[in-house]
Structures are given as C-alpha cells and as structure tokens.
Short mmCIF file of C-alpha atoms in Angstrom, two decimals:
data_model
loop_
_atom_site.label_atom_id
_atom_site.label_comp_id
_atom_site.label_asym_id
_atom_site.label_seq_id
_atom_site.Cartn_x
_atom_site.Cartn_y
_atom_site.Cartn_z
CA ALA A 11 6.42 2.41 -18.33
CA TRP A 12 7.56 -0.12 -15.78
CA ASN A 13 10.49 0.70 -13.48
CA GLU A 14 10.98 4.26 -14.79
CA ALA A 15 10.86 7.15 -12.34
CA VAL A 16 8.70 10.06 -13.52
CA GLN A 17 9.41 13.40 -11.83
CA VAL A 18 5.95 14.95 -11.42
CA ASN A 19 7.30 18.04 -9.66
CA ASP A 20 10.16 18.97 -7.30
CA PHE A 21 8.48 17.11 -4.45
CA PHE A 22 6.91 14.08 -6.12
CA THR A 23 8.34 11.21 -8.13
CA LEU A 24 6.14 8.38 -9.38
CA GLN A 25 7.53 4.96 -10.19
CA LYS A 26 5.57 1.84 -11.13
CA LEU A 27 7.61 -1.22 -10.18
CA HIS A 28 7.35 -4.70 -11.67
CA THR A 29 8.91 -6.94 -9.02
CA GLU A 30 8.21 -9.64 -6.46
CA LEU A 31 7.35 -7.96 -3.17
CA ALA A 32 9.09 -10.64 -1.09
CA ALA A 33 12.42 -9.94 -2.81
CA PHE A 34 12.09 -6.16 -2.97
CA SER A 35 14.07 -3.74 -0.81
CA PRO A 36 13.70 -0.02 -1.57
CA SER A 37 16.69 2.32 -1.73
CA ARG A 38 14.84 4.83 0.47
CA PRO A 39 11.58 4.83 2.46
CA TYR A 40 8.28 5.61 0.78
CA ASP A 41 5.81 8.37 1.65
CA LEU A 42 2.94 6.73 -0.26
CA VAL A 43 2.07 3.17 -1.25
CA TYR A 44 -0.78 2.61 -3.70
CA TYR A 45 -1.55 -1.06 -3.05
CA ASP A 46 -3.39 -2.44 -6.06
CA ALA A 47 -2.92 -6.21 -5.86
CA PHE A 48 -5.63 -8.54 -7.11
CA ALA A 49 -8.42 -9.26 -4.62
CA PRO A 50 -7.69 -11.33 -1.50
CA SER A 51 -9.76 -14.16 -2.98
CA ALA A 52 -7.44 -14.27 -6.03
CA GLN A 53 -4.09 -13.63 -4.29
CA PRO A 54 -4.51 -14.27 -0.55
CA GLU A 55 -0.72 -14.36 -0.04
CA LEU A 56 -0.53 -10.61 -0.78
CA TRP A 57 -3.03 -9.61 1.92
CA THR A 58 -1.41 -10.97 5.09
CA LYS A 59 -0.15 -9.29 8.23
CA GLU A 60 3.39 -10.30 7.21
CA VAL A 61 3.12 -8.54 3.84
CA PHE A 62 1.78 -5.40 5.49
CA GLU A 63 4.58 -5.54 8.10
CA LYS A 64 7.09 -5.56 5.23
CA LEU A 65 5.36 -2.57 3.62
CA TYR A 66 5.21 -0.80 7.01
CA GLY A 67 8.98 -1.21 7.31
CA MET A 68 9.48 0.34 3.84
CA MET A 69 7.60 3.52 4.69
CA ARG A 70 8.48 6.80 6.39
CA THR A 71 6.73 7.85 9.58
CA ASN A 72 3.39 9.41 8.56
CA GLY A 73 3.52 7.49 5.27
CA VAL A 74 0.18 6.54 3.74
CA LEU A 75 -0.92 3.26 2.15
CA VAL A 76 -4.17 3.22 0.16
CA THR A 77 -6.03 0.28 -1.33
CA TYR A 78 -9.39 -0.21 -3.02
CA CYS A 79 -9.93 -3.34 -0.92
CA SER A 80 -12.01 -2.49 2.16
CA LYS A 81 -12.61 -6.00 3.53
CA GLY A 82 -12.54 -6.42 7.30
CA ASP A 83 -9.80 -9.06 7.12
CA VAL A 84 -7.56 -6.64 5.23
CA ARG A 85 -8.28 -3.81 7.66
CA ARG A 86 -7.41 -6.08 10.60
CA ALA A 87 -4.19 -7.29 8.92
CA LEU A 88 -3.12 -3.67 8.34
CA GLN A 89 -3.86 -2.82 11.97
CA ALA A 90 -1.96 -5.89 13.20
CA ALA A 91 1.03 -4.73 11.14
CA GLY A 92 1.02 -1.39 12.99
CA PHE A 93 -0.99 0.88 10.70
CA SER A 94 -3.77 3.18 11.83
CA VAL A 95 -6.59 2.39 9.38
CA GLU A 96 -9.76 4.14 8.28
CA LYS A 97 -12.38 3.60 5.61
CA VAL A 98 -12.75 6.54 3.24
CA PRO A 99 -15.08 7.16 0.30
CA GLY A 100 -13.92 5.38 -2.83
CA PRO A 101 -13.70 6.64 -6.41
CA PRO A 102 -16.67 6.46 -8.78
CA GLY A 103 -17.96 2.90 -8.83
CA LYS A 104 -16.33 1.96 -5.52
CA ARG A 105 -18.18 2.77 -2.30
CA GLU A 106 -15.25 2.59 0.12
CA MET A 107 -11.50 2.10 0.23
CA LEU A 108 -8.90 1.91 3.00
CA ARG A 109 -6.34 4.50 4.02
CA ALA A 110 -3.62 3.29 6.39
CA LEU A 111 -1.19 5.61 8.17
CA LYS A 112 2.20 4.65 9.57
CA ALA A 113 2.35 6.48 12.88
#
C-alpha cells in the first residue's frame, strides 16, 4: 500500500511513497533509492541533473540508487550530480540497468 512502512526485518524497512519529488523532504537519509520513473522520453523532467542532485542530498554516504534506465544521458546526469555510476546486468528481459553510489 502507498505510504505505509513495512518492516522487512530489524535492518530493513520498505516504504512506497506517492508524492511529488520536488516537494518531498525525507525525515532521515536513505540507504537505497529504487528509481522507477517513466522513461526519459515520457517524463524528461524526472531525469535531470537537478533531480539527481536532490536525490543525492537525500541519501546516506555509500547509499545506492538503482534504475532500469541505462541511457547515456541518464548516466551522465547521475555522474554530474555526484554519483559514481556503473552499468550492471538487468533482470530478465532487461539487458542492463544503472547502479549509482553516493561516495
């Protein structure tokens, strides 16, 4: 369900948020961001350096952001925001995805 925290174990809580990213401010920094916006062609405003800078600021040092989008423009925007980025094998049906680390 939206906006409900689910305690997976003592060390991991999962929460799916339904909010506008521009207006969002977390109560504590994140260790992991699963970035699953629509494709850059459908929602280009969600794939900018400025958006990734905001996400970078919401994360702990050594936090990880993952996304199924592996386009070069997205990789470069993540890098420009401060992330260290690598392509990794994707899930079934998806050749590659991006993993970005906040150093």
